[in-house]
Amino acid sequence: MDIRNEVVAVLDEVLSLKGRASEFALDTPLLGAIPELDSMAVVSLITTLEEHFGFTVEDDEIDGSVFASLATLIDFVEGKLAD
């Protein structure tokens, strides 16, 4: 499983980026830098990641740092998969 590509695909789908997410580098900032990633999109993104990868995210596991960059989001998903 290529977690990076799957996370990028989920981001692209949830935010309707029409392929733009495939150009993101690991250090690409997300929250506050991508207009499509508002509070409602964060909820949708979390839900879609849960469904796609088969894990559950508790409220106290999430804060803005998870969405700081593509790398931090991938790290979060990898951590959840390792649990």
Tab-separated table of C-alpha atoms in Angstrom:
chain	number	residue	atom	x	y	z
A	1	MET	CA	0.000	0.000	0.000
A	2	ASP	CA	1.405	3.396	-0.973
A	3	ILE	CA	0.002	5.503	1.823
A	4	ARG	CA	1.259	8.793	0.378
A	5	ASN	CA	-0.534	8.279	-2.941
A	6	GLU	CA	-3.695	7.135	-1.201
A	7	VAL	CA	-3.730	10.148	1.140
A	8	VAL	CA	-3.147	12.446	-1.847
A	9	ALA	CA	-6.013	10.769	-3.729
A	10	VAL	CA	-8.354	11.202	-0.745
A	11	LEU	CA	-7.327	14.865	-0.385
A	12	ASP	CA	-7.918	15.441	-4.081
A	13	GLU	CA	-11.333	13.789	-3.982
A	14	VAL	CA	-12.640	15.354	-0.768
A	15	LEU	CA	-11.451	18.859	-1.650
A	16	SER	CA	-12.408	18.561	-5.352
A	17	LEU	CA	-8.919	19.659	-6.390
A	18	LYS	CA	-9.195	18.074	-9.855
A	19	GLY	CA	-5.716	16.533	-9.749
A	20	ARG	CA	-3.925	19.470	-8.102
A	21	ALA	CA	-3.090	17.374	-5.034
A	22	SER	CA	-0.830	15.144	-7.138
A	23	GLU	CA	1.542	18.111	-7.400
A	24	PHE	CA	1.838	18.507	-3.604
A	25	ALA	CA	5.264	17.992	-2.054
A	26	LEU	CA	5.633	16.624	1.468
A	27	ASP	CA	6.208	20.157	2.775
A	28	THR	CA	3.139	21.595	1.021
A	29	PRO	CA	1.126	23.449	3.678
A	30	LEU	CA	-2.512	22.418	3.936
A	31	LEU	CA	-4.624	24.072	6.654
A	32	GLY	CA	-4.699	27.820	6.060
A	33	ALA	CA	-2.975	27.500	2.682
A	34	ILE	CA	-5.585	25.649	0.633
A	35	PRO	CA	-8.867	27.591	0.511
A	36	GLU	CA	-10.857	24.404	-0.039
A	37	LEU	CA	-9.670	23.009	3.315
A	38	ASP	CA	-12.107	24.762	5.639
A	39	SER	CA	-13.580	23.394	8.872
A	40	MET	CA	-16.308	21.434	7.104
A	41	ALA	CA	-13.785	19.948	4.688
A	42	VAL	CA	-11.609	18.861	7.635
A	43	VAL	CA	-14.528	16.863	9.047
A	44	SER	CA	-15.220	15.323	5.654
A	45	LEU	CA	-11.534	14.535	5.161
A	46	ILE	CA	-11.282	12.802	8.547
A	47	THR	CA	-14.414	10.757	7.832
A	48	THR	CA	-13.167	9.743	4.396
A	49	LEU	CA	-9.730	8.773	5.747
A	50	GLU	CA	-11.437	6.650	8.427
A	51	GLU	CA	-13.539	4.874	5.810
A	52	HIS	CA	-10.712	4.478	3.309
A	53	PHE	CA	-8.100	3.143	5.724
A	54	GLY	CA	-10.401	1.434	8.237
A	55	PHE	CA	-9.406	3.239	11.420
A	56	THR	CA	-11.246	5.452	13.894
A	57	VAL	CA	-10.134	8.945	14.887
A	58	GLU	CA	-11.033	10.138	18.367
A	59	ASP	CA	-11.728	13.850	18.907
A	60	ASP	CA	-8.697	14.288	21.163
A	61	GLU	CA	-6.360	12.876	18.494
A	62	ILE	CA	-6.940	15.739	16.079
A	63	ASP	CA	-5.646	19.283	16.117
A	64	GLY	CA	-4.395	21.743	13.542
A	65	SER	CA	-0.898	20.260	13.537
A	66	VAL	CA	-2.213	17.119	11.804
A	67	PHE	CA	-3.124	19.279	8.812
A	68	ALA	CA	-0.030	21.507	8.829
A	69	SER	CA	1.430	19.867	5.721
A	70	LEU	CA	1.054	16.834	3.521
A	71	ALA	CA	3.833	15.151	5.527
A	72	THR	CA	2.091	15.669	8.874
A	73	LEU	CA	-1.154	14.268	7.483
A	74	ILE	CA	0.641	11.213	6.074
A	75	ASP	CA	2.463	10.732	9.395
A	76	PHE	CA	-0.882	10.826	11.203
A	77	VAL	CA	-2.397	8.204	8.885
A	78	GLU	CA	0.685	5.976	9.204
A	79	GLY	CA	0.483	6.271	12.986
A	80	LYS	CA	-3.188	5.285	12.981
A	81	LEU	CA	-2.448	2.285	10.758
A	82	ALA	CA	0.329	1.175	13.117
A	83	ASP	CA	-2.020	1.171	16.155
